[in-house]
mmCIF file with all atom_site columns, C-alpha atoms in Angstrom:
data_model
loop_
_atom_site.group_PDB
_atom_site.id
_atom_site.type_symbol
_atom_site.label_atom_id
_atom_site.label_alt_id
_atom_site.label_comp_id
_atom_site.label_asym_id
_atom_site.label_entity_id
_atom_site.label_seq_id
_atom_site.pdbx_PDB_ins_code
_atom_site.Cartn_x
_atom_site.Cartn_y
_atom_site.Cartn_z
_atom_site.occupancy
_atom_site.B_iso_or_equiv
_atom_site.pdbx_formal_charge
_atom_site.auth_seq_id
_atom_site.auth_comp_id
_atom_site.auth_asym_id
_atom_site.auth_atom_id
_atom_site.pdbx_PDB_model_num
ATOM 1   C CA . UNK J 1 1   ? 0.000   0.000  0.000   1.00 81.00 ? 1   UNK J CA 1
ATOM 2   C CA . UNK J 1 2   ? 1.329   3.407  -1.024  1.00 79.00 ? 2   UNK J CA 1
ATOM 3   C CA . UNK J 1 3   ? 1.851   5.522  2.039   1.00 91.00 ? 3   UNK J CA 1
ATOM 4   C CA . UNK J 1 4   ? 3.698   8.299  3.791   1.00 95.00 ? 4   UNK J CA 1
ATOM 5   C CA . UNK J 1 5   ? 4.483   7.694  7.436   1.00 96.00 ? 5   UNK J CA 1
ATOM 6   C CA . UNK J 1 6   ? 5.488   10.182 10.096  1.00 97.00 ? 6   UNK J CA 1
ATOM 7   C CA . UNK J 1 7   ? 6.756   9.635  13.603  1.00 97.00 ? 7   UNK J CA 1
ATOM 8   C CA . UNK J 1 8   ? 5.968   10.584 16.216  1.00 97.00 ? 8   UNK J CA 1
ATOM 9   C CA . UNK J 1 9   ? 2.337   11.493 15.665  1.00 97.00 ? 9   UNK J CA 1
ATOM 10  C CA . UNK J 1 10  ? 2.170   13.537 18.851  1.00 97.00 ? 10  UNK J CA 1
ATOM 11  C CA . UNK J 1 11  ? 4.985   15.119 20.813  1.00 97.00 ? 11  UNK J CA 1
ATOM 12  C CA . UNK J 1 12  ? 5.162   17.429 23.794  1.00 97.00 ? 12  UNK J CA 1
ATOM 13  C CA . UNK J 1 13  ? 8.610   18.751 24.533  1.00 96.00 ? 13  UNK J CA 1
ATOM 14  C CA . UNK J 1 14  ? 10.382  21.637 26.218  1.00 96.00 ? 14  UNK J CA 1
ATOM 15  C CA . UNK J 1 15  ? 12.186  24.626 24.792  1.00 97.00 ? 15  UNK J CA 1
ATOM 16  C CA . UNK J 1 16  ? 15.699  23.858 23.599  1.00 96.00 ? 16  UNK J CA 1
ATOM 17  C CA . UNK J 1 17  ? 15.500  20.064 23.545  1.00 96.00 ? 17  UNK J CA 1
ATOM 18  C CA . UNK J 1 18  ? 16.525  18.861 20.103  1.00 97.00 ? 18  UNK J CA 1
ATOM 19  C CA . UNK J 1 19  ? 14.024  16.674 18.302  1.00 97.00 ? 19  UNK J CA 1
ATOM 20  C CA . UNK J 1 20  ? 13.588  14.911 14.984  1.00 98.00 ? 20  UNK J CA 1
ATOM 21  C CA . UNK J 1 21  ? 10.357  14.103 13.192  1.00 98.00 ? 21  UNK J CA 1
ATOM 22  C CA . UNK J 1 22  ? 10.809  11.302 10.694  1.00 98.00 ? 22  UNK J CA 1
ATOM 23  C CA . UNK J 1 23  ? 9.079   10.960 7.338   1.00 98.00 ? 23  UNK J CA 1
ATOM 24  C CA . UNK J 1 24  ? 9.232   7.924  5.123   1.00 97.00 ? 24  UNK J CA 1
ATOM 25  C CA . UNK J 1 25  ? 7.541   7.094  1.806   1.00 97.00 ? 25  UNK J CA 1
ATOM 26  C CA . UNK J 1 26  ? 7.318   3.870  -0.172  1.00 95.00 ? 26  UNK J CA 1
ATOM 27  C CA . UNK J 1 27  ? 6.261   5.348  -3.513  1.00 92.00 ? 27  UNK J CA 1
ATOM 28  C CA . UNK J 1 28  ? 9.754   6.027  -4.877  1.00 92.00 ? 28  UNK J CA 1
ATOM 29  C CA . UNK J 1 29  ? 8.830   9.704  -5.212  1.00 91.00 ? 29  UNK J CA 1
ATOM 30  C CA . UNK J 1 30  ? 11.588  12.162 -5.907  1.00 89.00 ? 30  UNK J CA 1
ATOM 31  C CA . UNK J 1 31  ? 9.971   15.205 -4.381  1.00 90.00 ? 31  UNK J CA 1
ATOM 32  C CA . UNK J 1 32  ? 9.376   15.496 -0.637  1.00 93.00 ? 32  UNK J CA 1
ATOM 33  C CA . UNK J 1 33  ? 8.467   18.470 1.480   1.00 94.00 ? 33  UNK J CA 1
ATOM 34  C CA . UNK J 1 34  ? 7.550   19.577 4.976   1.00 97.00 ? 34  UNK J CA 1
ATOM 35  C CA . UNK J 1 35  ? 4.684   21.879 5.872   1.00 96.00 ? 35  UNK J CA 1
ATOM 36  C CA . UNK J 1 36  ? 3.417   23.371 9.058   1.00 97.00 ? 36  UNK J CA 1
ATOM 37  C CA . UNK J 1 37  ? -0.228  24.226 9.535   1.00 96.00 ? 37  UNK J CA 1
ATOM 38  C CA . UNK J 1 38  ? -1.386  26.904 11.937  1.00 94.00 ? 38  UNK J CA 1
ATOM 39  C CA . UNK J 1 39  ? -4.880  28.338 12.488  1.00 89.00 ? 39  UNK J CA 1
ATOM 40  C CA . UNK J 1 40  ? -5.510  31.289 10.204  1.00 86.00 ? 40  UNK J CA 1
ATOM 41  C CA . UNK J 1 41  ? -2.234  30.797 8.355   1.00 89.00 ? 41  UNK J CA 1
ATOM 42  C CA . UNK J 1 42  ? -2.931  27.668 6.353   1.00 89.00 ? 42  UNK J CA 1
ATOM 43  C CA . UNK J 1 43  ? -0.266  25.269 5.144   1.00 93.00 ? 43  UNK J CA 1
ATOM 44  C CA . UNK J 1 44  ? 3.182   26.799 4.807   1.00 94.00 ? 44  UNK J CA 1
ATOM 45  C CA . UNK J 1 45  ? 6.142   25.038 3.304   1.00 92.00 ? 45  UNK J CA 1
ATOM 46  C CA . UNK J 1 46  ? 9.217   24.704 5.520   1.00 95.00 ? 46  UNK J CA 1
ATOM 47  C CA . UNK J 1 47  ? 11.680  22.823 3.319   1.00 94.00 ? 47  UNK J CA 1
ATOM 48  C CA . UNK J 1 48  ? 11.535  20.699 0.225   1.00 91.00 ? 48  UNK J CA 1
ATOM 49  C CA . UNK J 1 49  ? 13.783  18.226 -1.528  1.00 92.00 ? 49  UNK J CA 1
ATOM 50  C CA . UNK J 1 50  ? 13.822  17.488 -5.234  1.00 87.00 ? 50  UNK J CA 1
ATOM 51  C CA . UNK J 1 51  ? 15.958  14.381 -4.835  1.00 88.00 ? 51  UNK J CA 1
ATOM 52  C CA . UNK J 1 52  ? 18.631  12.762 -2.697  1.00 92.00 ? 52  UNK J CA 1
ATOM 53  C CA . UNK J 1 53  ? 21.099  15.318 -1.352  1.00 92.00 ? 53  UNK J CA 1
ATOM 54  C CA . UNK J 1 54  ? 19.074  18.182 -2.905  1.00 90.00 ? 54  UNK J CA 1
ATOM 55  C CA . UNK J 1 55  ? 17.168  20.340 -0.431  1.00 93.00 ? 55  UNK J CA 1
ATOM 56  C CA . UNK J 1 56  ? 15.994  23.929 -0.412  1.00 89.00 ? 56  UNK J CA 1
ATOM 57  C CA . UNK J 1 57  ? 14.184  26.381 1.808   1.00 90.00 ? 57  UNK J CA 1
ATOM 58  C CA . UNK J 1 58  ? 10.473  26.908 1.592   1.00 89.00 ? 58  UNK J CA 1
ATOM 59  C CA . UNK J 1 59  ? 8.536   29.867 2.962   1.00 88.00 ? 59  UNK J CA 1
ATOM 60  C CA . UNK J 1 60  ? 9.267   29.405 6.690   1.00 94.00 ? 60  UNK J CA 1
ATOM 61  C CA . UNK J 1 61  ? 12.606  27.581 7.139   1.00 96.00 ? 61  UNK J CA 1
ATOM 62  C CA . UNK J 1 62  ? 13.916  29.430 10.208  1.00 96.00 ? 62  UNK J CA 1
ATOM 63  C CA . UNK J 1 63  ? 14.570  27.107 13.135  1.00 97.00 ? 63  UNK J CA 1
ATOM 64  C CA . UNK J 1 64  ? 14.426  23.919 11.075  1.00 98.00 ? 64  UNK J CA 1
ATOM 65  C CA . UNK J 1 65  ? 16.881  21.646 9.322   1.00 98.00 ? 65  UNK J CA 1
ATOM 66  C CA . UNK J 1 66  ? 16.349  18.741 6.961   1.00 98.00 ? 66  UNK J CA 1
ATOM 67  C CA . UNK J 1 67  ? 18.415  16.080 5.281   1.00 96.00 ? 67  UNK J CA 1
ATOM 68  C CA . UNK J 1 68  ? 17.819  13.731 2.347   1.00 96.00 ? 68  UNK J CA 1
ATOM 69  C CA . UNK J 1 69  ? 20.378  10.957 2.432   1.00 96.00 ? 69  UNK J CA 1
ATOM 70  C CA . UNK J 1 70  ? 18.002  8.346  1.014   1.00 96.00 ? 70  UNK J CA 1
ATOM 71  C CA . UNK J 1 71  ? 15.150  8.731  -1.424  1.00 95.00 ? 71  UNK J CA 1
ATOM 72  C CA . UNK J 1 72  ? 12.524  7.341  0.958   1.00 96.00 ? 72  UNK J CA 1
ATOM 73  C CA . UNK J 1 73  ? 13.375  9.390  4.078   1.00 97.00 ? 73  UNK J CA 1
ATOM 74  C CA . UNK J 1 74  ? 13.181  13.100 4.777   1.00 98.00 ? 74  UNK J CA 1
ATOM 75  C CA . UNK J 1 75  ? 13.547  13.903 8.489   1.00 98.00 ? 75  UNK J CA 1
ATOM 76  C CA . UNK J 1 76  ? 12.742  17.314 9.952   1.00 98.00 ? 76  UNK J CA 1
ATOM 77  C CA . UNK J 1 77  ? 15.105  18.457 12.691  1.00 98.00 ? 77  UNK J CA 1
ATOM 78  C CA . UNK J 1 78  ? 14.443  21.118 15.298  1.00 97.00 ? 78  UNK J CA 1
ATOM 79  C CA . UNK J 1 79  ? 17.824  21.810 16.873  1.00 95.00 ? 79  UNK J CA 1
ATOM 80  C CA . UNK J 1 80  ? 16.481  24.108 19.590  1.00 97.00 ? 80  UNK J CA 1
ATOM 81  C CA . UNK J 1 81  ? 12.676  24.110 19.569  1.00 97.00 ? 81  UNK J CA 1
ATOM 82  C CA . UNK J 1 82  ? 10.817  27.186 20.736  1.00 97.00 ? 82  UNK J CA 1
ATOM 83  C CA . UNK J 1 83  ? 7.147   27.668 21.646  1.00 97.00 ? 83  UNK J CA 1
ATOM 84  C CA . UNK J 1 84  ? 6.438   29.389 18.300  1.00 97.00 ? 84  UNK J CA 1
ATOM 85  C CA . UNK J 1 85  ? 7.184   26.062 16.621  1.00 98.00 ? 85  UNK J CA 1
ATOM 86  C CA . UNK J 1 86  ? 4.151   24.520 18.265  1.00 98.00 ? 86  UNK J CA 1
ATOM 87  C CA . UNK J 1 87  ? 2.170   23.436 15.246  1.00 97.00 ? 87  UNK J CA 1
ATOM 88  C CA . UNK J 1 88  ? 0.780   20.599 13.159  1.00 97.00 ? 88  UNK J CA 1
ATOM 89  C CA . UNK J 1 89  ? 3.437   19.301 10.772  1.00 98.00 ? 89  UNK J CA 1
ATOM 90  C CA . UNK J 1 90  ? 2.843   17.406 7.537   1.00 97.00 ? 90  UNK J CA 1
ATOM 91  C CA . UNK J 1 91  ? 5.294   15.610 5.340   1.00 97.00 ? 91  UNK J CA 1
ATOM 92  C CA . UNK J 1 92  ? 4.256   15.298 1.690   1.00 94.00 ? 92  UNK J CA 1
ATOM 93  C CA . UNK J 1 93  ? 5.585   13.641 -1.442  1.00 93.00 ? 93  UNK J CA 1
ATOM 94  C CA . UNK J 1 94  ? 4.942   13.697 -5.149  1.00 86.00 ? 94  UNK J CA 1
ATOM 95  C CA . UNK J 1 95  ? 6.567   12.299 -8.233  1.00 77.00 ? 95  UNK J CA 1
ATOM 96  C CA . UNK J 1 96  ? 8.088   15.633 -9.115  1.00 69.00 ? 96  UNK J CA 1
ATOM 97  C CA . UNK J 1 97  ? 8.057   17.308 -12.492 1.00 62.00 ? 97  UNK J CA 1
ATOM 98  C CA . UNK J 1 98  ? 4.559   18.329 -13.466 1.00 60.00 ? 98  UNK J CA 1
ATOM 99  C CA . UNK J 1 99  ? 2.898   15.717 -11.290 1.00 57.00 ? 99  UNK J CA 1
ATOM 100 C CA . UNK J 1 100 ? 1.960   17.805 -8.326  1.00 68.00 ? 100 UNK J CA 1
ATOM 101 C CA . UNK J 1 101 ? -0.647  15.746 -6.571  1.00 80.00 ? 101 UNK J CA 1
ATOM 102 C CA . UNK J 1 102 ? 0.794   15.755 -3.092  1.00 84.00 ? 102 UNK J CA 1
ATOM 103 C CA . UNK J 1 103 ? 0.432   12.697 -0.905  1.00 90.00 ? 103 UNK J CA 1
ATOM 104 C CA . UNK J 1 104 ? 0.382   13.758 2.708   1.00 94.00 ? 104 UNK J CA 1
ATOM 105 C CA . UNK J 1 105 ? 1.528   11.924 5.792   1.00 96.00 ? 105 UNK J CA 1
ATOM 106 C CA . UNK J 1 106 ? -0.845  11.683 8.766   1.00 96.00 ? 106 UNK J CA 1
ATOM 107 C CA . UNK J 1 107 ? 0.624   14.695 10.547  1.00 97.00 ? 107 UNK J CA 1
ATOM 108 C CA . UNK J 1 108 ? 2.637   15.287 13.711  1.00 97.00 ? 108 UNK J CA 1
ATOM 109 C CA . UNK J 1 109 ? 1.194   17.516 16.386  1.00 97.00 ? 109 UNK J CA 1
ATOM 110 C CA . UNK J 1 110 ? 4.065   19.181 18.204  1.00 98.00 ? 110 UNK J CA 1
ATOM 111 C CA . UNK J 1 111 ? 3.784   21.207 21.400  1.00 97.00 ? 111 UNK J CA 1
ATOM 112 C CA . UNK J 1 112 ? 6.826   23.069 22.686  1.00 97.00 ? 112 UNK J CA 1
ATOM 113 C CA . UNK J 1 113 ? 6.479   24.275 26.277  1.00 96.00 ? 113 UNK J CA 1
ATOM 114 C CA . UNK V 2 1   ? 1.871   38.936 -0.137  1.00 69.00 ? 1   UNK V CA 1
ATOM 115 C CA . UNK V 2 2   ? -0.355  35.896 -0.484  1.00 75.00 ? 2   UNK V CA 1
ATOM 116 C CA . UNK V 2 3   ? -0.046  34.167 -3.824  1.00 90.00 ? 3   UNK V CA 1
ATOM 117 C CA . UNK V 2 4   ? -3.226  32.119 -3.342  1.00 95.00 ? 4   UNK V CA 1
ATOM 118 C CA . UNK V 2 5   ? -6.370  33.640 -1.845  1.00 96.00 ? 5   UNK V CA 1
ATOM 119 C CA . UNK V 2 6   ? -9.467  31.667 -0.971  1.00 97.00 ? 6   UNK V CA 1
ATOM 120 C CA . UNK V 2 7   ? -12.905 32.983 -0.204  1.00 97.00 ? 7   UNK V CA 1
ATOM 121 C CA . UNK V 2 8   ? -14.912 32.845 1.859   1.00 96.00 ? 8   UNK V CA 1
ATOM 122 C CA . UNK V 2 9   ? -12.755 31.853 4.814   1.00 94.00 ? 9   UNK V CA 1
ATOM 123 C CA . UNK V 2 10  ? -15.674 30.099 6.407   1.00 96.00 ? 10  UNK V CA 1
ATOM 124 C CA . UNK V 2 11  ? -19.178 29.159 5.399   1.00 96.00 ? 11  UNK V CA 1
ATOM 125 C CA . UNK V 2 12  ? -22.141 27.598 7.166   1.00 98.00 ? 12  UNK V CA 1
ATOM 126 C CA . UNK V 2 13  ? -24.894 26.016 5.087   1.00 97.00 ? 13  UNK V CA 1
ATOM 127 C CA . UNK V 2 14  ? -27.786 23.609 5.541   1.00 97.00 ? 14  UNK V CA 1
ATOM 128 C CA . UNK V 2 15  ? -27.849 20.122 4.152   1.00 97.00 ? 15  UNK V CA 1
ATOM 129 C CA . UNK V 2 16  ? -29.022 20.128 0.565   1.00 97.00 ? 16  UNK V CA 1
ATOM 130 C CA . UNK V 2 17  ? -27.656 23.569 -0.233  1.00 97.00 ? 17  UNK V CA 1
ATOM 131 C CA . UNK V 2 18  ? -25.244 24.172 -3.096  1.00 97.00 ? 18  UNK V CA 1
ATOM 132 C CA . UNK V 2 19  ? -21.998 25.969 -2.303  1.00 98.00 ? 19  UNK V CA 1
ATOM 133 C CA . UNK V 2 20  ? -19.317 27.617 -4.398  1.00 98.00 ? 20  UNK V CA 1
ATOM 134 C CA . UNK V 2 21  ? -15.816 28.085 -3.050  1.00 98.00 ? 21  UNK V CA 1
ATOM 135 C CA . UNK V 2 22  ? -13.421 30.475 -4.714  1.00 98.00 ? 22  UNK V CA 1
ATOM 136 C CA . UNK V 2 23  ? -9.691  30.483 -5.248  1.00 98.00 ? 23  UNK V CA 1
ATOM 137 C CA . UNK V 2 24  ? -7.672  33.197 -6.935  1.00 97.00 ? 24  UNK V CA 1
ATOM 138 C CA . UNK V 2 25  ? -3.959  33.193 -7.537  1.00 96.00 ? 25  UNK V CA 1
ATOM 139 C CA . UNK V 2 26  ? -1.133  35.364 -8.661  1.00 94.00 ? 26  UNK V CA 1
ATOM 140 C CA . UNK V 2 27  ? 1.990   33.474 -9.713  1.00 89.00 ? 27  UNK V CA 1
ATOM 141 C CA . UNK V 2 28  ? 4.263   33.439 -12.705 1.00 85.00 ? 28  UNK V CA 1
ATOM 142 C CA . UNK V 2 29  ? 4.942   30.227 -14.619 1.00 86.00 ? 29  UNK V CA 1
ATOM 143 C CA . UNK V 2 30  ? 1.659   28.670 -13.521 1.00 89.00 ? 30  UNK V CA 1
ATOM 144 C CA . UNK V 2 31  ? 1.415   24.916 -14.018 1.00 88.00 ? 31  UNK V CA 1
ATOM 145 C CA . UNK V 2 32  ? -1.686  23.655 -12.233 1.00 91.00 ? 32  UNK V CA 1
ATOM 146 C CA . UNK V 2 33  ? -4.243  24.317 -9.536  1.00 94.00 ? 33  UNK V CA 1
ATOM 147 C CA . UNK V 2 34  ? -5.200  21.658 -7.030  1.00 94.00 ? 34  UNK V CA 1
ATOM 148 C CA . UNK V 2 35  ? -8.068  21.278 -4.588  1.00 96.00 ? 35  UNK V CA 1
ATOM 149 C CA . UNK V 2 36  ? -7.824  19.297 -1.371  1.00 96.00 ? 36  UNK V CA 1
ATOM 150 C CA . UNK V 2 37  ? -10.290 18.369 1.352   1.00 97.00 ? 37  UNK V CA 1
ATOM 151 C CA . UNK V 2 38  ? -9.073  18.313 4.940   1.00 96.00 ? 38  UNK V CA 1
ATOM 152 C CA . UNK V 2 39  ? -11.105 16.807 7.711   1.00 93.00 ? 39  UNK V CA 1
ATOM 153 C CA . UNK V 2 40  ? -9.518  16.141 11.085  1.00 83.00 ? 40  UNK V CA 1
ATOM 154 C CA . UNK V 2 41  ? -6.418  14.711 9.496   1.00 87.00 ? 41  UNK V CA 1
ATOM 155 C CA . UNK V 2 42  ? -4.173  15.107 6.465   1.00 93.00 ? 42  UNK V CA 1
ATOM 156 C CA . UNK V 2 43  ? -5.461  16.781 3.296   1.00 94.00 ? 43  UNK V CA 1
ATOM 157 C CA . UNK V 2 44  ? -6.797  14.448 0.648   1.00 93.00 ? 44  UNK V CA 1
ATOM 158 C CA . UNK V 2 45  ? -6.610  15.199 -3.044  1.00 92.00 ? 45  UNK V CA 1
ATOM 159 C CA . UNK V 2 46  ? -9.760  16.177 -4.941  1.00 95.00 ? 46  UNK V CA 1
ATOM 160 C CA . UNK V 2 47  ? -8.859  17.688 -8.318  1.00 92.00 ? 47  UNK V CA 1
ATOM 161 C CA . UNK V 2 48  ? -5.981  18.948 -10.375 1.00 92.00 ? 48  UNK V CA 1
ATOM 162 C CA . UNK V 2 49  ? -6.762  21.525 -13.060 1.00 94.00 ? 49  UNK V CA 1
ATOM 163 C CA . UNK V 2 50  ? -4.398  22.605 -15.790 1.00 90.00 ? 50  UNK V CA 1
ATOM 164 C CA . UNK V 2 51  ? -6.614  23.803 -18.646 1.00 84.00 ? 51  UNK V CA 1
ATOM 165 C CA . UNK V 2 52  ? -9.113  26.630 -18.656 1.00 86.00 ? 52  UNK V CA 1
ATOM 166 C CA . UNK V 2 53  ? -12.786 25.863 -19.103 1.00 86.00 ? 53  UNK V CA 1
ATOM 167 C CA . UNK V 2 54  ? -12.610 22.106 -18.619 1.00 87.00 ? 54  UNK V CA 1
ATOM 168 C CA . UNK V 2 55  ? -14.726 20.992 -15.715 1.00 91.00 ? 55  UNK V CA 1
ATOM 169 C CA . UNK V 2 56  ? -13.528 18.207 -13.479 1.00 93.00 ? 56  UNK V CA 1
ATOM 170 C CA . UNK V 2 57  ? -16.288 16.313 -11.746 1.00 94.00 ? 57  UNK V CA 1
ATOM 171 C CA . UNK V 2 58  ? -16.481 13.732 -9.020  1.00 94.00 ? 58  UNK V CA 1
ATOM 172 C CA . UNK V 2 59  ? -19.924 12.916 -7.730  1.00 96.00 ? 59  UNK V CA 1
ATOM 173 C CA . UNK V 2 60  ? -21.416 16.058 -6.242  1.00 97.00 ? 60  UNK V CA 1
ATOM 174 C CA . UNK V 2 61  ? -18.154 17.986 -6.482  1.00 97.00 ? 61  UNK V CA 1
ATOM 175 C CA . UNK V 2 62  ? -16.978 19.825 -9.543  1.00 97.00 ? 62  UNK V CA 1
ATOM 176 C CA . UNK V 2 63  ? -14.310 22.372 -10.299 1.00 97.00 ? 63  UNK V CA 1
ATOM 177 C CA . UNK V 2 64  ? -13.244 24.586 -13.152 1.00 96.00 ? 64  UNK V CA 1
ATOM 178 C CA . UNK V 2 65  ? -10.267 26.791 -13.868 1.00 96.00 ? 65  UNK V CA 1
ATOM 179 C CA . UNK V 2 66  ? -10.268 30.213 -15.503 1.00 94.00 ? 66  UNK V CA 1
ATOM 180 C CA . UNK V 2 67  ? -6.707  31.071 -16.460 1.00 90.00 ? 67  UNK V CA 1
ATOM 181 C CA . UNK V 2 68  ? -7.738  34.433 -17.851 1.00 92.00 ? 68  UNK V CA 1
ATOM 182 C CA . UNK V 2 69  ? -9.209  35.443 -14.509 1.00 93.00 ? 69  UNK V CA 1
ATOM 183 C CA . UNK V 2 70  ? -6.518  33.553 -12.559 1.00 95.00 ? 70  UNK V CA 1
ATOM 184 C CA . UNK V 2 71  ? -9.133  31.776 -10.528 1.00 96.00 ? 71  UNK V CA 1
ATOM 185 C CA . UNK V 2 72  ? -10.966 28.566 -9.888  1.00 97.00 ? 72  UNK V CA 1
ATOM 186 C CA . UNK V 2 73  ? -14.206 27.552 -8.251  1.00 97.00 ? 73  UNK V CA 1
ATOM 187 C CA . UNK V 2 74  ? -15.166 24.392 -6.417  1.00 98.00 ? 74  UNK V CA 1
ATOM 188 C CA . UNK V 2 75  ? -18.865 23.570 -6.436  1.00 98.00 ? 75  UNK V CA 1
ATOM 189 C CA . UNK V 2 76  ? -20.569 21.169 -4.098  1.00 98.00 ? 76  UNK V CA 1
ATOM 190 C CA . UNK V 2 77  ? -24.201 20.362 -4.826  1.00 98.00 ? 77  UNK V CA 1
ATOM 191 C CA . UNK V 2 78  ? -26.730 18.812 -2.434  1.00 97.00 ? 78  UNK V CA 1
ATOM 192 C CA . UNK V 2 79  ? -24.337 19.227 0.486   1.00 98.00 ? 79  UNK V CA 1
ATOM 193 C CA . UNK V 2 80  ? -24.221 16.616 3.250   1.00 97.00 ? 80  UNK V CA 1
ATOM 194 C CA . UNK V 2 81  ? -22.865 16.813 6.784   1.00 97.00 ? 81  UNK V CA 1
ATOM 195 C CA . UNK V 2 82  ? -19.947 14.695 5.596   1.00 96.00 ? 82  UNK V CA 1
ATOM 196 C CA . UNK V 2 83  ? -18.863 17.556 3.367   1.00 97.00 ? 83  UNK V CA 1
ATOM 197 C CA . UNK V 2 84  ? -17.955 19.567 6.463   1.00 98.00 ? 84  UNK V CA 1
ATOM 198 C CA . UNK V 2 85  ? -14.225 20.157 6.172   1.00 97.00 ? 85  UNK V CA 1
ATOM 199 C CA . UNK V 2 86  ? -11.575 22.682 5.265   1.00 96.00 ? 86  UNK V CA 1
ATOM 200 C CA . UNK V 2 87  ? -11.151 22.948 1.509   1.00 97.00 ? 87  UNK V CA 1
ATOM 201 C CA . UNK V 2 88  ? -7.673  23.918 0.420   1.00 96.00 ? 88  UNK V CA 1
ATOM 202 C CA . UNK V 2 89  ? -6.630  25.367 -2.895  1.00 96.00 ? 89  UNK V CA 1
ATOM 203 C CA . UNK V 2 90  ? -2.993  25.096 -4.004  1.00 94.00 ? 90  UNK V CA 1
ATOM 204 C CA . UNK V 2 91  ? -1.185  26.427 -7.030  1.00 92.00 ? 91  UNK V CA 1
ATOM 205 C CA . UNK V 2 92  ? 1.795   24.799 -8.663  1.00 88.00 ? 92  UNK V CA 1
ATOM 206 C CA . UNK V 2 93  ? 4.291   26.990 -10.472 1.00 85.00 ? 93  UNK V CA 1
ATOM 207 C CA . UNK V 2 94  ? 7.866   26.888 -11.625 1.00 80.00 ? 94  UNK V CA 1
ATOM 208 C CA . UNK V 2 95  ? 10.056  28.599 -9.067  1.00 71.00 ? 95  UNK V CA 1
ATOM 209 C CA . UNK V 2 96  ? 12.697  30.300 -11.163 1.00 63.00 ? 96  UNK V CA 1
ATOM 210 C CA . UNK V 2 97  ? 15.199  30.409 -8.327  1.00 61.00 ? 97  UNK V CA 1
ATOM 211 C CA . UNK V 2 98  ? 15.529  26.656 -8.153  1.00 59.00 ? 98  UNK V CA 1
ATOM 212 C CA . UNK V 2 99  ? 13.986  25.592 -11.442 1.00 64.00 ? 99  UNK V CA 1
ATOM 213 C CA . UNK V 2 100 ? 11.621  23.363 -9.534  1.00 69.00 ? 100 UNK V CA 1
ATOM 214 C CA . UNK V 2 101 ? 7.877   23.052 -9.284  1.00 72.00 ? 101 UNK V CA 1
ATOM 215 C CA . UNK V 2 102 ? 6.611   24.753 -6.165  1.00 79.00 ? 102 UNK V CA 1
ATOM 216 C CA . UNK V 2 103 ? 3.244   24.359 -4.524  1.00 84.00 ? 103 UNK V CA 1
ATOM 217 C CA . UNK V 2 104 ? 1.668   27.177 -2.511  1.00 90.00 ? 104 UNK V CA 1
ATOM 218 C CA . UNK V 2 105 ? -1.514  26.744 -0.521  1.00 93.00 ? 105 UNK V CA 1
ATOM 219 C CA . UNK V 2 106 ? -4.263  29.188 0.280   1.00 95.00 ? 106 UNK V CA 1
ATOM 220 C CA . UNK V 2 107 ? -5.522  29.521 3.844   1.00 94.00 ? 107 UNK V CA 1
ATOM 221 C CA . UNK V 2 108 ? -8.522  27.359 3.119   1.00 95.00 ? 108 UNK V CA 1
ATOM 222 C CA . UNK V 2 109 ? -12.291 27.665 3.369   1.00 96.00 ? 109 UNK V CA 1
ATOM 223 C CA . UNK V 2 110 ? -13.918 26.045 6.373   1.00 96.00 ? 110 UNK V CA 1
ATOM 224 C CA . UNK V 2 111 ? -17.269 24.604 5.336   1.00 98.00 ? 111 UNK V CA 1
ATOM 225 C CA . UNK V 2 112 ? -19.789 23.571 7.958   1.00 98.00 ? 112 UNK V CA 1
ATOM 226 C CA . UNK V 2 113 ? -22.906 21.743 6.825   1.00 98.00 ? 113 UNK V CA 1
ATOM 227 C CA . UNK V 2 114 ? -25.658 21.582 9.427   1.00 97.00 ? 114 UNK V CA 1
ATOM 228 C CA . UNK V 2 115 ? -28.565 19.141 9.327   1.00 94.00 ? 115 UNK V CA 1
#
């Protein structure tokens, strides 16, 4: 079954404690991205990756890092989380090129105290 | 400024009503416009539109793109309580800085259908 998985699904943490949210896809898609969703602000892209070892900033990259060492995985790293990073995070993939139907992961709800 | 603007931001209707959701955009190198439905989980894909004037239809939902007006509408006829959700519009365009296809979302329209 084609799917995008994220872990953890829920996380409560404290300011400054490094964390990683994993994203994995089994569709062999080249393009992966991370979004955060906040009330009144919609979905905003954090980072995206067009292929292995190719990543670039989206609209709101500050405070986040990513890596793409393998095609299937695209972890999101918060080196020093702050309360303003409390949000709902989605990983998404698509085949790239002109195929832009995004397949979304189930979401990770992060709370930073 | 916002590249993708949806209206209205929220809407409350009664079951059986017909609703029209709007999406306007302002991007260069436009490729496609996509509609998603989001209930209490991840967005799910509804339609992708690339050509003006060609209606896409799925059951009671339909959508059409007007590239001259830089806009799209999503129609839902005979609404049901199960249609209650946030409807997201997204626009795909070529981002000249990276030469890649980018996808930008609007803030969404929250539709509430009451019995």
